[in-house]
Amino acid sequence: MSLPTLAGVELAASSPLAAPWPDLVICSGRGAEAVAFWLKKQNPQLRIVFVGTPWSALSRFDLVITTPQYRLAGAPNVLHNLLPVHDVTRERLAAEAARWAPRLGHLPQPFTAVLVGGASGPYRFTADSARRLGREASALARGEGGSLLVTTSARTGAAAAGALQAAIDVPFFLHRWQPDAAGNPFHAMLGLASRIVVTADSISMMAEAVSTAKPVLLFDIEEGVFAMREDPGATRIGWRGRGPGATMFRLLINYAPPRFSRDLRVVHRQLIASGHAQWLGGPPSRAPRQPLEDGLARAVTRIRGLFGL
């Protein structure tokens, strides 16, 4: 349980924490809980909205906005969205696609976007995983005479990025993510692509991909006994991972209270059951595509409701 304190705040680098006190705090990350509770002591009328999964009891928050991998219980102050909120809109994709189209005009169409994440909890994205992604994505593009638009992300290691690039054997454009880099083509890739391959470790990129309403293929960054894809007969995730950290995470998923871990398989299961995605290399989905909820609008409505608006 978090205590109301500013002990974890680097005050010299923080905005002033002084009156007038806010009426609303939206926070995420367990370190933010203590600060929110400290502010609540200054203004007892403060509403606290937490995004994700908190460490403290749910009853300490006015609203918790969560997604399925956290496996939180249902409660009047908990909003369960299918996916995280994001900044992908039809207008933004169209504008970015128009801006980048001339720079990518030398590549044959159709385009397949490839969104690359990295290690996540019980799963590891190795150089071998990256090479397999490069081969499988290349085969997709080659089958249509098209090309790949590839972007890495903050969690993509240099070795994996290099292995991925070396394995691609069709025309492609590769953007290697860097912090605060100008000219990130991520939204342009989503706008220009006819389909999207996304590594299944990143719930944020999965959310952004399915919001386009284009065909989305999930890439399993693991294989065999370590695979992200569920064994239909299994009731638990396999306990053994690639290394002590991954093994510990799997044990937490199976045996610890939900707050100690997250289970991405829940998200995969719901995306496939709702017809929004399927596994790359797996059988075609027969599930009808259901309308995709507007998680941002749902969240805003609930927050406004805290103030009677």
mmCIF file with all atom_site columns, N, CA and C in Angstrom, residues 181-208:
data_model
loop_
_atom_site.group_PDB
_atom_site.id
_atom_site.type_symbol
_atom_site.label_atom_id
_atom_site.label_alt_id
_atom_site.label_comp_id
_atom_site.label_asym_id
_atom_site.label_entity_id
_atom_site.label_seq_id
_atom_site.pdbx_PDB_ins_code
_atom_site.Cartn_x
_atom_site.Cartn_y
_atom_site.Cartn_z
_atom_site.occupancy
_atom_site.B_iso_or_equiv
_atom_site.pdbx_formal_charge
_atom_site.auth_seq_id
_atom_site.auth_comp_id
_atom_site.auth_asym_id
_atom_site.auth_atom_id
_atom_site.pdbx_PDB_model_num
ATOM 1  N N  . ALA A 1 181 ? 13.624 11.443 -31.827 1.00 0.00 ? 181 ALA A N  1
ATOM 2  C CA . ALA A 1 181 ? 14.048 11.600 -33.222 1.00 0.00 ? 181 ALA A CA 1
ATOM 3  C C  . ALA A 1 181 ? 12.970 12.338 -34.013 1.00 0.00 ? 181 ALA A C  1
ATOM 4  N N  . ALA A 1 182 ? 13.393 13.248 -34.858 1.00 0.00 ? 182 ALA A N  1
ATOM 5  C CA . ALA A 1 182 ? 12.445 13.962 -35.713 1.00 0.00 ? 182 ALA A CA 1
ATOM 6  C C  . ALA A 1 182 ? 12.060 13.079 -36.899 1.00 0.00 ? 182 ALA A C  1
ATOM 7  N N  . GLY A 1 183 ? 10.848 13.266 -37.390 1.00 0.00 ? 183 GLY A N  1
ATOM 8  C CA . GLY A 1 183 ? 10.447 12.573 -38.602 1.00 0.00 ? 183 GLY A CA 1
ATOM 9  C C  . GLY A 1 183 ? 10.146 11.106 -38.426 1.00 0.00 ? 183 GLY A C  1
ATOM 10 N N  . ASN A 1 184 ? 9.552  10.717 -37.301 1.00 0.00 ? 184 ASN A N  1
ATOM 11 C CA . ASN A 1 184 ? 9.175  9.318  -37.105 1.00 0.00 ? 184 ASN A CA 1
ATOM 12 C C  . ASN A 1 184 ? 8.015  8.967  -38.048 1.00 0.00 ? 184 ASN A C  1
ATOM 13 N N  . PRO A 1 185 ? 8.180  7.937  -38.889 1.00 0.00 ? 185 PRO A N  1
ATOM 14 C CA . PRO A 1 185 ? 7.146  7.625  -39.885 1.00 0.00 ? 185 PRO A CA 1
ATOM 15 C C  . PRO A 1 185 ? 6.093  6.636  -39.396 1.00 0.00 ? 185 PRO A C  1
ATOM 16 N N  . PHE A 1 186 ? 6.001  6.406  -38.094 1.00 0.00 ? 186 PHE A N  1
ATOM 17 C CA . PHE A 1 186 ? 5.114  5.365  -37.567 1.00 0.00 ? 186 PHE A CA 1
ATOM 18 C C  . PHE A 1 186 ? 3.686  5.523  -38.086 1.00 0.00 ? 186 PHE A C  1
ATOM 19 N N  . HIS A 1 187 ? 3.104  6.709  -37.927 1.00 0.00 ? 187 HIS A N  1
ATOM 20 C CA . HIS A 1 187 ? 1.711  6.902  -38.337 1.00 0.00 ? 187 HIS A CA 1
ATOM 21 C C  . HIS A 1 187 ? 1.559  6.844  -39.861 1.00 0.00 ? 187 HIS A C  1
ATOM 22 N N  . ALA A 1 188 ? 2.586  7.274  -40.577 1.00 0.00 ? 188 ALA A N  1
ATOM 23 C CA . ALA A 1 188 ? 2.543  7.159  -42.040 1.00 0.00 ? 188 ALA A CA 1
ATOM 24 C C  . ALA A 1 188 ? 2.496  5.700  -42.462 1.00 0.00 ? 188 ALA A C  1
ATOM 25 N N  . MET A 1 189 ? 3.268  4.862  -41.784 1.00 0.00 ? 189 MET A N  1
ATOM 26 C CA . MET A 1 189 ? 3.270  3.432  -42.109 1.00 0.00 ? 189 MET A CA 1
ATOM 27 C C  . MET A 1 189 ? 1.893  2.827  -41.894 1.00 0.00 ? 189 MET A C  1
ATOM 28 N N  . LEU A 1 190 ? 1.254  3.196  -40.787 1.00 0.00 ? 190 LEU A N  1
ATOM 29 C CA . LEU A 1 190 ? -0.094 2.689  -40.535 1.00 0.00 ? 190 LEU A CA 1
ATOM 30 C C  . LEU A 1 190 ? -1.063 3.162  -41.619 1.00 0.00 ? 190 LEU A C  1
ATOM 31 N N  . GLY A 1 191 ? -0.894 4.399  -42.059 1.00 0.00 ? 191 GLY A N  1
ATOM 32 C CA . GLY A 1 191 ? -1.790 4.937  -43.073 1.00 0.00 ? 191 GLY A CA 1
ATOM 33 C C  . GLY A 1 191 ? -1.573 4.359  -44.454 1.00 0.00 ? 191 GLY A C  1
ATOM 34 N N  . LEU A 1 192 ? -0.332 4.055  -44.799 1.00 0.00 ? 192 LEU A N  1
ATOM 35 C CA . LEU A 1 192 ? -0.005 3.586  -46.151 1.00 0.00 ? 192 LEU A CA 1
ATOM 36 C C  . LEU A 1 192 ? -0.162 2.081  -46.327 1.00 0.00 ? 192 LEU A C  1
ATOM 37 N N  . ALA A 1 193 ? -0.058 1.327  -45.242 1.00 0.00 ? 193 ALA A N  1
ATOM 38 C CA . ALA A 1 193 ? -0.050 -0.132 -45.341 1.00 0.00 ? 193 ALA A CA 1
ATOM 39 C C  . ALA A 1 193 ? -1.426 -0.686 -45.692 1.00 0.00 ? 193 ALA A C  1
ATOM 40 N N  . SER A 1 194 ? -1.419 -1.800 -46.404 1.00 0.00 ? 194 SER A N  1
ATOM 41 C CA . SER A 1 194 ? -2.675 -2.512 -46.663 1.00 0.00 ? 194 SER A CA 1
ATOM 42 C C  . SER A 1 194 ? -2.934 -3.550 -45.584 1.00 0.00 ? 194 SER A C  1
ATOM 43 N N  . ARG A 1 195 ? -1.898 -3.940 -44.845 1.00 0.00 ? 195 ARG A N  1
ATOM 44 C CA . ARG A 1 195 ? -2.043 -4.820 -43.686 1.00 0.00 ? 195 ARG A CA 1
ATOM 45 C C  . ARG A 1 195 ? -0.878 -4.555 -42.743 1.00 0.00 ? 195 ARG A C  1
ATOM 46 N N  . ILE A 1 196 ? -1.010 -5.047 -41.516 1.00 0.00 ? 196 ILE A N  1
ATOM 47 C CA . ILE A 1 196 ? -0.031 -4.721 -40.478 1.00 0.00 ? 196 ILE A CA 1
ATOM 48 C C  . ILE A 1 196 ? 0.374  -5.983 -39.743 1.00 0.00 ? 196 ILE A C  1
ATOM 49 N N  . VAL A 1 197 ? 1.677  -6.186 -39.631 1.00 0.00 ? 197 VAL A N  1
ATOM 50 C CA . VAL A 1 197 ? 2.234  -7.236 -38.779 1.00 0.00 ? 197 VAL A CA 1
ATOM 51 C C  . VAL A 1 197 ? 2.776  -6.551 -37.535 1.00 0.00 ? 197 VAL A C  1
ATOM 52 N N  . VAL A 1 198 ? 2.389  -7.035 -36.354 1.00 0.00 ? 198 VAL A N  1
ATOM 53 C CA . VAL A 1 198 ? 2.834  -6.418 -35.112 1.00 0.00 ? 198 VAL A CA 1
ATOM 54 C C  . VAL A 1 198 ? 3.284  -7.507 -34.153 1.00 0.00 ? 198 VAL A C  1
ATOM 55 N N  . THR A 1 199 ? 4.439  -7.312 -33.529 1.00 0.00 ? 199 THR A N  1
ATOM 56 C CA . THR A 1 199 ? 4.889  -8.282 -32.546 1.00 0.00 ? 199 THR A CA 1
ATOM 57 C C  . THR A 1 199 ? 3.932  -8.250 -31.356 1.00 0.00 ? 199 THR A C  1
ATOM 58 N N  . ALA A 1 200 ? 3.567  -9.432 -30.871 1.00 0.00 ? 200 ALA A N  1
ATOM 59 C CA . ALA A 1 200 ? 2.467  -9.550 -29.912 1.00 0.00 ? 200 ALA A CA 1
ATOM 60 C C  . ALA A 1 200 ? 2.879  -9.257 -28.483 1.00 0.00 ? 200 ALA A C  1
ATOM 61 N N  . ASP A 1 201 ? 4.072  -8.690 -28.288 1.00 0.00 ? 201 ASP A N  1
ATOM 62 C CA . ASP A 1 201 ? 4.516  -8.294 -26.957 1.00 0.00 ? 201 ASP A CA 1
ATOM 63 C C  . ASP A 1 201 ? 4.028  -6.911 -26.573 1.00 0.00 ? 201 ASP A C  1
ATOM 64 N N  . SER A 1 202 ? 3.597  -6.111 -27.543 1.00 0.00 ? 202 SER A N  1
ATOM 65 C CA . SER A 1 202 ? 3.275  -4.706 -27.287 1.00 0.00 ? 202 SER A CA 1
ATOM 66 C C  . SER A 1 202 ? 1.781  -4.468 -27.391 1.00 0.00 ? 202 SER A C  1
ATOM 67 N N  . ILE A 1 203 ? 1.114  -4.287 -26.255 1.00 0.00 ? 203 ILE A N  1
ATOM 68 C CA . ILE A 1 203 ? -0.319 -4.015 -26.292 1.00 0.00 ? 203 ILE A CA 1
ATOM 69 C C  . ILE A 1 203 ? -0.595 -2.651 -26.916 1.00 0.00 ? 203 ILE A C  1
ATOM 70 N N  . SER A 1 204 ? 0.313  -1.689 -26.739 1.00 0.00 ? 204 SER A N  1
ATOM 71 C CA . SER A 1 204 ? 0.099  -0.359 -27.324 1.00 0.00 ? 204 SER A CA 1
ATOM 72 C C  . SER A 1 204 ? 0.122  -0.424 -28.843 1.00 0.00 ? 204 SER A C  1
ATOM 73 N N  . MET A 1 205 ? 1.116  -1.113 -29.419 1.00 0.00 ? 205 MET A N  1
ATOM 74 C CA . MET A 1 205 ? 1.174  -1.202 -30.876 1.00 0.00 ? 205 MET A CA 1
ATOM 75 C C  . MET A 1 205 ? 0.047  -2.068 -31.425 1.00 0.00 ? 205 MET A C  1
ATOM 76 N N  . MET A 1 206 ? -0.380 -3.079 -30.677 1.00 0.00 ? 206 MET A N  1
ATOM 77 C CA . MET A 1 206 ? -1.542 -3.852 -31.122 1.00 0.00 ? 206 MET A CA 1
ATOM 78 C C  . MET A 1 206 ? -2.775 -2.958 -31.164 1.00 0.00 ? 206 MET A C  1
ATOM 79 N N  . ALA A 1 207 ? -2.931 -2.111 -30.153 1.00 0.00 ? 207 ALA A N  1
ATOM 80 C CA . ALA A 1 207 ? -4.069 -1.194 -30.126 1.00 0.00 ? 207 ALA A CA 1
ATOM 81 C C  . ALA A 1 207 ? -4.037 -0.242 -31.314 1.00 0.00 ? 207 ALA A C  1
ATOM 82 N N  . GLU A 1 208 ? -2.863 0.314  -31.585 1.00 0.00 ? 208 GLU A N  1
ATOM 83 C CA . GLU A 1 208 ? -2.730 1.248  -32.705 1.00 0.00 ? 208 GLU A CA 1
ATOM 84 C C  . GLU A 1 208 ? -2.983 0.549  -34.031 1.00 0.00 ? 208 GLU A C  1
#
